[in-house]
Amino acid sequence: MNYDVIVVGAGLAGLVAAAEVADSGRRVLLLDQEPKSSFGGQAWWSFGGLFLVDSPEQKRMGIKDSKELALQDWMGSAGFDREDDEDYWGKKWAEAYVNFAAGEKREWLHEMGVRFFSVIGWAERGGYLAEGHGNSVPRFHIVWGTGPGIVEPFERRIREHIKNEFVDYLPRHRVDQLISENGSIAGVRGAILKASTAERGQESSREEVGDFEYYADAVIVSSGGIGANFELIRKNWPPRLGEPPKNMISGVPAHVDGRMLDITEEAGGRIVNRDRMWHYTEGIKNWNPVWRNHGIRILPGPSSIWLDAEGNRFPAPNFPGFDTLGTLQAIQKTGYDYSWFILTQKIIEREFALSGSEQNPDLTGKSIKKILSRVLPGSPAPVKAFMDKGEDFIVADNIDNLVIGMNKLTGEKLIKTEDVEEQIRARDREIENKFTKDLQITALRGARNYIGDKLIRVAEPHKLLDPKNGPLIAVRLHIVSRKTLGGLQTNLDAQVLNESGEPIPGLYAAGEVSGFGGGGVHGYRSLEGSFLGGCLFTGRVAGQAVAAELGK
């Protein structure tokens, strides 16, 4: 078979890139090491959050946003400090992406049938000054249908192109080498893996049953990051975040192993910002795991008290939902790799959501009836299942029994009841009037000025130790691995660059393998909703750039 373009990886970025190339009338070979069940990759498992700026949904919620404010937030969060080298292209991609998020992104998706939940989430609230990290306003647009909802339109386009013979899709084809001829990338070779009946997310066999070699005018690498490769995560772990965790849980399936990074580097591609990564601090062990060490992230509202392993409250602004990496740094510097939330039944009913399409059947299933049930008394069903069956939850009718349960869970008597009680009582005294010096209370009261938070995300401020608000709940929180913020350095046409900063002819990259653009579009920190969006944007750019180059 003769192909114009080979796309390595059938995740979201790969699907977008392949669809864009095939739309131009070029023939595409789409390769993936996983079975057909994994079509769409990590995106299928996601909560489906997208970063949009000044959208109609924001305006309906009374949110005033602008491209200028979003760019200020992005640059303040990214903290680009390698601008003459590793950050040079990442910063340019950041500017381009904010323009995309404030411009044609929503219309482009809307034309393909993508719709959004009406309440906009407020992720990464920052807690610093105006030019520092965080979203100044809510921008987290949840796709109606979550992860499957954002995969579906691109899967539909690819299936149509398979039918009209512009795309050939070969699962269980693992690329082991990029073929170079006369200084250009001319194709790929690798191993055909044994057919597998593994379901989506489950680990598949690596038994080889054959080999392959295919040639094309261009290759687009869209193979994802290193989120399940704990060895590589620890190797690249930056000292600024303390010691790497001895124990982590995995937010992604085992196939997210980073193999193509080394393979592309061997072919001359440059990897930058290896030390930048994005891991969550609010992970819980999945009581019903799909993959090894399966972790789920809590998407918390701002009211829970956050304690370290010894029962000490973290200082401002290490509050739930404010600064992921800042809190990760604070946790790791305690010498432990876990922490605790303490909250009440009132808080968990209003503020706890779980990340992932499978943990949000109402949004994933597009059920308005089930969505409306979120405002009713009682914990959401997925959260209740973790309370009943998950090993990380302690429920008690008083602080003494709560602390006993916490110490029993860890097998260490690190936490003293009197210390925890004293801190919570001090916090509760600040609830008694509208004035306070506790910045967390100020923050949660401020959050309720936003109608979306007041309706479904932030509980009315109350005393934690008042029995009428109970029972008390403690949740042990693990570090859960997730995203690679660095990667293959690319220019604004998604061409992979070599060590001299020159494009490698015939080689492109999209998605997480490229640091979501330029080898690190996020810099040091993400504003959230920008990982799926980065796959969409880089996949689109790569596909269109390849099509344009082949059309010359």
Coordinates of C-alpha atoms in Angstrom, one line a residue:
M1 CA 0.0 0.0 0.0
N2 CA 1.2 3.6 -0.7
Y3 CA 0.5 6.1 2.1
D4 CA 1.1 9.8 2.2
V5 CA 1.2 10.1 6.0
I6 CA 1.7 7.7 8.9
V7 CA 0.1 8.6 12.2
V8 CA 1.6 6.8 15.3
G9 CA -1.0 6.7 18.0
A10 CA -4.8 6.5 17.9
G11 CA -5.5 8.8 20.8
L12 CA -7.3 12.1 20.5
A13 CA -4.4 14.0 18.9
G14 CA -3.8 11.2 16.4
L15 CA -7.4 11.0 15.5
V16 CA -7.6 14.8 14.9
A17 CA -4.4 14.8 12.8
A18 CA -5.4 11.8 10.8
A19 CA -8.9 13.3 10.1
E20 CA -7.4 16.6 9.0
V21 CA -5.0 14.9 6.6
A22 CA -7.6 12.6 5.2
D23 CA -9.9 15.6 4.7
S24 CA -7.4 16.9 2.2
G25 CA -7.6 13.8 0.1
R26 CA -4.4 12.2 1.3
R27 CA -4.0 8.5 2.3
V28 CA -3.3 7.9 6.0
L29 CA -2.0 4.9 7.9
L30 CA -3.1 5.1 11.5
L31 CA -1.0 2.7 13.8
D32 CA -1.5 1.9 17.5
Q33 CA 0.0 -0.7 19.7
E34 CA -3.3 -1.3 21.6
P35 CA -6.4 -3.3 20.6
K36 CA -9.4 -1.7 18.8
S37 CA -11.0 -1.3 22.2
S38 CA -8.6 1.5 23.1
F39 CA -9.5 3.7 20.1
G40 CA -9.4 7.3 21.4
G41 CA -6.8 6.6 24.0
Q42 CA -6.7 8.5 27.3
A43 CA -9.2 11.1 26.2
W44 CA -12.0 8.6 26.4
W45 CA -11.4 8.2 30.2
S46 CA -11.3 12.0 30.8
F47 CA -13.8 14.2 32.5
G48 CA -14.0 16.1 29.2
G49 CA -13.0 19.5 30.4
L50 CA -12.0 22.1 27.9
F51 CA -10.4 25.6 28.3
L52 CA -12.5 28.2 26.5
V53 CA -12.3 31.9 26.7
D54 CA -15.2 34.4 26.6
S55 CA -17.6 31.7 25.5
P56 CA -21.4 32.0 25.3
E57 CA -21.6 29.5 28.2
Q58 CA -19.4 31.9 30.4
K59 CA -21.5 34.9 29.5
R60 CA -24.7 33.1 30.4
M61 CA -23.2 32.4 33.9
G62 CA -22.3 36.1 34.3
I63 CA -18.5 35.5 33.8
K64 CA -16.6 38.3 32.2
D65 CA -13.5 36.9 30.4
S66 CA -11.2 38.1 27.7
K67 CA -8.3 36.9 25.6
E68 CA -6.0 39.4 27.4
L69 CA -7.0 38.1 30.9
A70 CA -6.6 34.5 29.8
L71 CA -3.2 35.2 28.4
Q72 CA -2.2 36.9 31.6
D73 CA -3.3 33.9 33.6
W74 CA -1.5 31.5 31.2
M75 CA 1.8 33.3 31.3
G76 CA 1.6 33.8 35.1
S77 CA 1.0 30.1 35.5
A78 CA 3.5 28.9 33.0
G79 CA 6.4 30.9 34.4
F80 CA 8.5 30.5 31.3
D81 CA 12.1 31.0 32.3
R82 CA 14.0 29.2 29.4
E83 CA 12.8 31.5 26.7
D84 CA 15.9 31.5 24.6
D85 CA 16.0 27.7 24.4
E86 CA 13.6 25.1 25.8
D87 CA 10.7 27.5 26.2
Y88 CA 11.1 29.4 23.0
W89 CA 8.5 27.4 21.0
G90 CA 6.4 26.5 24.0
K91 CA 5.7 30.2 24.7
K92 CA 4.7 30.8 21.0
W93 CA 2.4 27.8 21.1
A94 CA 0.9 29.2 24.3
E95 CA 0.0 32.5 22.6
A96 CA -1.4 30.6 19.6
Y97 CA -3.4 28.3 21.8
V98 CA -5.0 31.1 23.9
N99 CA -5.9 32.8 20.5
F100 CA -7.5 29.5 19.5
A101 CA -9.4 29.0 22.8
A102 CA -10.7 32.6 22.5
G103 CA -11.5 32.2 18.8
E104 CA -12.4 29.4 16.5
K105 CA -12.1 26.5 18.9
R106 CA -15.7 26.5 20.2
E107 CA -17.2 27.1 16.8
W108 CA -15.1 24.3 15.2
L109 CA -16.2 21.8 17.8
H110 CA -19.8 23.1 17.8
E111 CA -20.1 22.4 14.1
M112 CA -19.1 18.8 14.8
G113 CA -21.9 18.5 17.3
V114 CA -19.9 19.0 20.6
R115 CA -22.0 20.7 23.3
F116 CA -21.1 21.8 26.8
F117 CA -22.7 21.4 30.3
S118 CA -24.2 24.8 31.3
V119 CA -22.2 25.2 34.6
I120 CA -18.6 26.3 34.0
G121 CA -16.1 24.9 36.4
W122 CA -13.5 27.0 38.2
A123 CA -10.3 24.9 38.3
E124 CA -6.8 26.0 39.5
R125 CA -8.0 29.1 41.4
G126 CA -4.4 30.1 42.2
G127 CA -4.5 32.0 45.4
Y128 CA -1.6 34.4 44.6
L129 CA -1.5 37.9 43.0
A130 CA -3.1 38.9 39.7
E131 CA 0.0 38.1 37.7
G132 CA 0.6 34.7 39.4
H133 CA -0.8 31.2 38.9
G134 CA -4.4 30.4 38.4
N135 CA -7.6 31.1 36.5
S136 CA -9.0 34.5 37.4
V137 CA -12.4 33.3 36.3
P138 CA -14.2 29.9 35.6
R139 CA -13.1 28.5 32.3
F140 CA -13.5 24.7 32.7
H141 CA -16.1 23.8 30.1
I142 CA -17.3 20.2 30.6
V143 CA -18.2 18.4 27.3
W144 CA -21.7 17.0 27.3
G145 CA -20.8 13.4 27.2
T146 CA -17.4 13.9 28.9
G147 CA -14.4 12.1 27.4
P148 CA -16.4 9.9 25.0
G149 CA -18.3 13.0 23.9
I150 CA -15.1 14.7 22.7
V151 CA -13.7 11.5 21.1
E152 CA -16.9 10.7 19.2
P153 CA -16.9 13.4 16.4
F154 CA -13.3 12.5 15.5
E155 CA -13.9 8.8 15.6
R156 CA -16.9 9.4 13.4
R157 CA -14.7 11.3 10.9
I158 CA -12.1 8.6 11.0
R159 CA -14.6 5.8 10.5
E160 CA -16.0 7.6 7.5
H161 CA -12.5 7.9 6.0
I162 CA -11.8 4.2 6.6
K163 CA -15.0 3.5 4.7
N164 CA -13.9 5.7 1.8
E165 CA -10.4 4.2 1.9
F166 CA -8.5 7.4 2.8
V167 CA -7.5 5.9 6.2
D168 CA -6.2 2.4 7.1
Y169 CA -6.3 1.7 10.9
L170 CA -4.0 -1.0 12.2
P171 CA -4.2 -1.8 15.9
R172 CA -1.6 -4.0 17.6
H173 CA 1.1 -2.5 15.5
R174 CA 3.9 -1.2 17.8
V175 CA 6.3 1.2 16.2
D176 CA 9.9 0.5 17.3
Q177 CA 11.9 2.7 14.9
L178 CA 11.5 5.7 12.6
I179 CA 13.1 5.1 9.3
S180 CA 15.4 7.9 8.1
E181 CA 16.5 8.3 4.5
N182 CA 18.7 11.1 3.2
G183 CA 18.1 13.2 6.3
S184 CA 14.3 12.8 6.1
I185 CA 11.9 10.6 8.0
A186 CA 10.5 8.2 5.4
G187 CA 8.5 5.6 7.4
V188 CA 8.3 3.3 10.4
R189 CA 9.1 -0.2 11.3
G190 CA 8.1 -2.3 14.3
A191 CA 6.4 -5.4 15.7
I192 CA 2.9 -6.8 15.2
L193 CA 1.6 -7.8 18.6
K194 CA -0.6 -10.8 19.3
A195 CA -4.3 -10.1 19.0
S196 CA -5.8 -9.2 22.3
T197 CA -9.3 -9.2 23.8
A198 CA -8.3 -6.8 26.5
E199 CA -11.0 -4.3 27.2
R200 CA -10.4 -0.5 27.1
G201 CA -7.8 0.4 29.7
Q202 CA -6.8 -3.1 30.5
E203 CA -3.2 -4.2 30.0
S204 CA -2.6 -6.0 26.7
S205 CA -0.1 -8.6 25.7
R206 CA 3.3 -7.6 24.3
E207 CA 3.9 -10.9 22.6
E208 CA 5.2 -10.4 19.1
V209 CA 3.8 -12.4 16.2
G210 CA 5.4 -10.6 13.2
D211 CA 6.9 -7.4 12.0
F212 CA 6.1 -4.5 9.6
E213 CA 7.7 -1.7 7.7
Y214 CA 5.7 1.1 6.0
Y215 CA 6.8 4.2 4.1
A216 CA 5.2 7.6 3.6
D217 CA 6.1 11.2 2.9
A218 CA 5.5 12.2 6.5
V219 CA 5.1 10.7 9.9
I220 CA 3.1 12.3 12.8
V221 CA 4.0 11.0 16.2
S222 CA 1.0 11.3 18.6
S223 CA 1.8 8.6 21.1
G224 CA 1.1 10.3 24.5
G225 CA 3.3 10.8 27.6
I226 CA 4.9 8.9 30.4
G227 CA 2.1 8.9 33.0
A228 CA 2.2 5.1 33.7
N229 CA 6.0 4.8 33.6
F230 CA 6.8 5.4 37.3
E231 CA 10.5 4.7 36.7
L232 CA 10.8 7.5 34.1
I233 CA 8.7 9.9 36.2
R234 CA 11.1 9.4 39.2
K235 CA 14.1 9.7 36.9
N236 CA 12.8 13.1 35.6
W237 CA 11.4 14.3 39.0
P238 CA 12.6 17.9 39.7
P239 CA 14.2 18.7 43.0
R240 CA 12.0 21.7 43.4
L241 CA 9.1 19.3 44.1
G242 CA 11.0 17.5 46.8
E243 CA 11.8 13.8 46.7
P244 CA 9.9 11.7 44.2
P245 CA 7.0 9.8 45.8
K246 CA 7.9 6.2 46.9
N247 CA 4.2 5.4 46.4
M248 CA 2.0 6.6 43.6
I249 CA -1.2 5.5 42.0
S250 CA -1.7 5.7 38.3
G251 CA -4.2 8.0 36.6
V252 CA -3.6 6.5 33.2
P253 CA -3.5 2.9 31.7
A254 CA -0.3 1.0 31.5
H255 CA 0.3 1.7 27.8
V256 CA 1.0 5.3 28.5
D257 CA 4.7 4.4 28.7
G258 CA 6.6 7.2 26.8
R259 CA 8.3 4.7 24.4
M260 CA 8.0 7.0 21.3
L261 CA 9.9 9.8 23.1
D262 CA 13.1 7.8 23.1
I263 CA 12.4 6.4 19.7
T264 CA 11.9 9.8 18.2
E265 CA 15.0 11.1 20.0
E266 CA 17.0 8.4 18.5
A267 CA 15.8 9.6 15.1
G268 CA 17.2 13.1 15.9
G269 CA 14.2 14.7 17.6
R270 CA 14.9 17.0 20.6
I271 CA 13.2 16.5 23.9
V272 CA 12.9 19.6 26.2
N273 CA 11.6 20.3 29.6
R274 CA 11.9 16.7 30.9
D275 CA 11.5 18.0 34.5
R276 CA 8.1 19.4 34.0
M277 CA 5.2 17.2 34.8
W278 CA 1.6 17.3 36.2
H279 CA 0.5 15.0 38.9
Y280 CA -2.5 15.3 41.2
T281 CA -2.5 15.4 44.9
E282 CA -6.1 14.3 45.6
G283 CA -5.9 10.7 44.4
I284 CA -7.8 7.8 45.8
K285 CA -7.4 4.1 45.0
N286 CA -10.1 2.8 42.7
W287 CA -12.1 0.2 44.6
N288 CA -13.0 -1.3 41.1
P289 CA -9.8 -0.9 39.2
V290 CA -9.5 -1.2 35.4
W291 CA -5.7 -1.0 35.2
R292 CA -2.9 -1.7 37.6
N293 CA -2.6 0.7 40.6
H294 CA -5.7 2.5 39.2
G295 CA -6.1 5.9 40.8
I296 CA -9.1 8.3 40.6
R297 CA -8.7 12.1 41.2
I298 CA -11.1 13.9 43.5
L299 CA -12.2 17.2 42.0
P300 CA -12.8 19.0 45.2
G301 CA -14.6 22.2 46.1
P302 CA -12.7 24.6 48.4
S303 CA -14.1 23.7 51.9
S304 CA -12.3 20.6 53.1
I305 CA -9.5 21.0 55.6
W306 CA -6.2 19.8 54.1
L307 CA -3.8 18.1 56.6
D308 CA -0.4 16.6 56.1
A309 CA 0.4 13.0 57.2
E310 CA 1.1 14.2 60.7
G311 CA -2.2 16.1 61.0
N312 CA -0.9 19.6 60.4
R313 CA -3.0 22.0 58.3
F314 CA -1.2 23.1 55.1
P315 CA -0.7 26.9 54.9
A316 CA -2.3 29.2 52.4
P317 CA -2.8 28.9 49.5
N318 CA -2.7 25.1 49.7
F319 CA -6.4 24.7 49.6
P320 CA -8.4 22.2 47.6
G321 CA -8.6 23.2 44.0
F322 CA -6.1 26.1 44.1
D323 CA -2.6 25.2 43.1
T324 CA -1.9 21.5 42.2
L325 CA 1.9 21.7 41.9
G326 CA 2.3 24.1 44.9
T327 CA 0.5 21.6 47.1
L328 CA 2.4 18.7 45.6
Q329 CA 5.6 20.5 46.6
A330 CA 4.3 21.1 50.1
I331 CA 3.3 17.4 50.5
Q332 CA 6.6 16.0 49.3
K333 CA 8.5 18.3 51.6
T334 CA 6.8 16.8 54.6
G335 CA 8.7 13.5 54.0
Y336 CA 5.5 11.6 53.3
D337 CA 3.7 11.0 50.0
Y338 CA 0.1 11.2 51.2
S339 CA -2.1 13.7 52.9
W340 CA -5.7 14.0 54.3
F341 CA -8.9 15.8 53.7
I342 CA -11.2 16.3 56.7
L343 CA -14.8 17.3 55.8
T344 CA -18.4 16.8 56.7
Q345 CA -21.3 15.1 55.0
K346 CA -22.6 18.5 53.9
I347 CA -19.3 19.2 52.1
I348 CA -19.0 15.8 50.4
E349 CA -22.6 16.0 49.1
R350 CA -22.0 19.4 47.4
E351 CA -18.3 19.5 46.7
F352 CA -17.0 16.1 45.8
A353 CA -16.8 15.1 42.1
L354 CA -14.6 12.4 40.7
S355 CA -12.6 12.8 37.6
G356 CA -13.2 10.5 34.6
S357 CA -16.0 9.6 32.2
E358 CA -16.8 6.4 34.1
Q359 CA -17.2 8.2 37.4
N360 CA -19.8 10.6 36.0
P361 CA -22.5 8.5 34.4
D362 CA -25.0 11.4 34.4
L363 CA -22.7 13.7 32.3
T364 CA -21.3 10.8 30.2
G365 CA -24.8 9.4 29.5
K366 CA -26.2 12.9 28.8
S367 CA -28.9 12.4 31.4
I368 CA -30.5 15.7 32.5
K369 CA -32.6 13.8 35.1
K370 CA -29.5 12.4 36.7
I371 CA -27.7 15.7 36.5
L372 CA -30.6 17.3 38.4
S373 CA -30.3 14.7 41.2
R374 CA -26.9 16.3 42.1
V375 CA -28.7 19.0 44.0
L376 CA -30.7 16.6 46.1
P377 CA -29.6 15.5 49.6
G378 CA -27.1 12.6 49.7
S379 CA -23.7 11.9 48.0
P380 CA -23.6 11.3 44.3
A381 CA -23.7 7.5 43.6
P382 CA -20.1 7.2 42.5
V383 CA -18.8 9.1 45.5
K384 CA -21.1 7.0 47.8
A385 CA -19.6 3.9 46.3
F386 CA -16.1 5.0 47.3
M387 CA -17.3 5.9 50.8
D388 CA -18.7 2.4 51.2
K389 CA -16.1 0.4 49.3
G390 CA -13.0 2.5 48.9
E391 CA -10.1 1.9 51.4
D392 CA -9.2 5.6 51.7
F393 CA -12.4 6.8 53.4
I394 CA -13.0 7.0 57.1
V395 CA -16.5 8.0 58.4
A396 CA -17.0 8.7 62.1
D397 CA -19.5 10.5 64.4
N398 CA -16.8 12.4 66.3
I399 CA -13.2 13.6 66.0
D400 CA -11.8 11.0 68.4
N401 CA -13.1 8.1 66.4
L402 CA -12.1 9.8 63.1
V403 CA -8.5 10.1 64.2
I404 CA -8.4 6.5 65.5
G405 CA -9.6 5.4 62.1
M406 CA -7.0 7.5 60.3
N407 CA -4.1 6.1 62.3
K408 CA -5.5 2.6 61.9
L409 CA -5.6 3.0 58.1
T410 CA -1.9 4.0 57.9
G411 CA -0.7 1.7 60.6
E412 CA 1.1 4.6 62.2
K413 CA 0.0 6.8 65.2
L414 CA 1.2 10.0 63.5
I415 CA -1.9 12.0 64.2
K416 CA -3.0 13.3 67.6
T417 CA -6.7 13.9 68.3
E418 CA -6.0 17.0 70.4
D419 CA -3.9 18.7 67.6
V420 CA -6.5 18.1 64.9
E421 CA -9.4 19.1 67.1
E422 CA -7.6 22.4 68.1
Q423 CA -7.0 23.3 64.5
I424 CA -10.6 22.6 63.4
R425 CA -12.1 24.4 66.4
A426 CA -9.9 27.5 65.6
R427 CA -11.2 27.3 62.0
D428 CA -14.8 26.9 63.2
R429 CA -14.6 30.0 65.4
E430 CA -13.9 32.0 62.3
I431 CA -17.2 30.9 60.8
E432 CA -19.2 32.7 63.5
N433 CA -19.3 36.1 61.7
K434 CA -18.7 37.5 58.3
F435 CA -15.2 38.7 59.2
T436 CA -12.2 36.3 59.2
K437 CA -8.5 36.1 58.9
D438 CA -8.6 32.6 57.6
L439 CA -7.9 32.9 53.9
Q440 CA -9.6 29.6 53.1
I441 CA -12.9 30.8 54.6
T442 CA -12.5 34.1 52.7
A443 CA -11.9 32.0 49.5
L444 CA -14.9 29.8 49.9
R445 CA -17.2 32.7 50.6
G446 CA -15.8 34.5 47.6
A447 CA -16.4 31.3 45.5
R448 CA -20.1 31.5 46.4
N449 CA -20.3 34.8 44.7
Y450 CA -20.2 32.8 41.4
I451 CA -23.6 31.3 40.8
G452 CA -22.2 28.0 39.4
D453 CA -20.2 27.4 42.6
K454 CA -23.1 28.4 44.8
L455 CA -25.5 26.1 43.1
I456 CA -23.5 22.8 42.8
R457 CA -19.9 23.1 43.9
V458 CA -19.4 25.0 47.2
A459 CA -21.2 24.1 50.4
E460 CA -22.6 26.9 52.6
P461 CA -19.9 27.7 55.2
H462 CA -20.5 25.8 58.4
K463 CA -18.8 24.5 61.5
L464 CA -17.2 21.1 60.9
L465 CA -17.5 20.0 64.5
D466 CA -21.2 20.8 64.8
P467 CA -22.9 17.3 64.9
K468 CA -25.8 18.5 62.7
N469 CA -23.4 18.8 59.8
G470 CA -21.9 15.4 60.2
P471 CA -20.8 12.7 60.1
L472 CA -17.2 13.7 59.9
I473 CA -15.2 12.2 57.0
A474 CA -11.5 11.8 56.5
V475 CA -10.0 10.9 53.1
R476 CA -6.5 9.7 52.6
L477 CA -5.1 11.3 49.4
H478 CA -2.3 9.8 47.3
I479 CA -0.2 11.3 44.5
V480 CA -1.8 10.2 41.3
S481 CA 0.3 10.4 38.1
R482 CA -1.1 12.0 35.1
K483 CA 0.5 14.3 32.5
T484 CA 3.9 15.0 30.8
L485 CA 4.4 18.8 30.4
G486 CA 7.6 18.6 28.4
G487 CA 8.3 16.6 25.3
L488 CA 9.4 16.8 21.7
Q489 CA 10.2 20.4 20.7
T490 CA 8.1 21.5 17.7
N491 CA 7.7 24.7 15.7
L492 CA 4.3 26.3 15.0
D493 CA 3.8 23.9 12.1
A494 CA 4.2 20.9 14.5
Q495 CA 7.5 19.9 12.9
V496 CA 9.8 18.1 15.2
L497 CA 13.1 20.0 15.7
N498 CA 16.6 18.6 16.1
E499 CA 19.3 19.6 18.6
S500 CA 20.2 22.5 16.3
G501 CA 16.7 23.8 16.3
E502 CA 16.1 22.9 12.7
P503 CA 13.0 21.0 11.5
I504 CA 13.5 17.3 10.7
P505 CA 12.0 16.8 7.2
G506 CA 9.0 14.5 7.2
L507 CA 8.6 14.4 11.1
Y508 CA 5.8 16.0 13.0
A509 CA 4.4 15.6 16.6
A510 CA 1.1 16.3 18.3
G511 CA -0.5 15.9 21.7
E512 CA 1.2 15.0 24.9
V513 CA 4.3 13.7 23.3
S514 CA 5.1 17.3 22.2
G515 CA 4.3 18.8 25.6
F516 CA 0.9 19.7 24.0
G517 CA 2.8 22.0 21.7
G518 CA 6.4 23.2 21.3
G519 CA 7.8 20.8 23.9
G520 CA 5.9 22.5 26.8
V521 CA 3.0 24.8 26.1
H522 CA 2.1 24.9 29.8
G523 CA 5.5 25.8 31.2
Y524 CA 5.5 24.8 34.8
R525 CA 1.7 24.7 35.5
S526 CA -1.5 23.9 33.8
L527 CA -4.7 26.0 34.0
E528 CA -6.7 22.7 33.5
G529 CA -9.0 22.0 30.6
S530 CA -5.9 22.5 28.4
F531 CA -4.8 18.9 28.0
L532 CA -7.6 17.7 25.8
G533 CA -7.5 21.1 24.2
G534 CA -3.8 20.8 23.5
C535 CA -4.4 17.5 21.8
L536 CA -7.1 19.0 19.7
F537 CA -5.1 22.0 18.7
T538 CA -1.8 20.3 18.0
G539 CA -3.5 17.5 16.1
R540 CA -5.3 20.0 14.0
V541 CA -2.2 22.0 13.3
A542 CA -0.1 19.0 12.5
G543 CA -2.7 17.5 10.2
Q544 CA -3.2 20.8 8.3
A545 CA 0.5 21.5 8.1
V546 CA 1.2 18.1 6.6
A547 CA -1.6 18.4 4.2
A548 CA -0.3 21.9 3.1
E549 CA 3.2 20.6 2.7
L550 CA 2.2 17.7 0.6
G551 CA 0.0 19.9 -1.5
K552 CA 3.0 22.1 -2.6

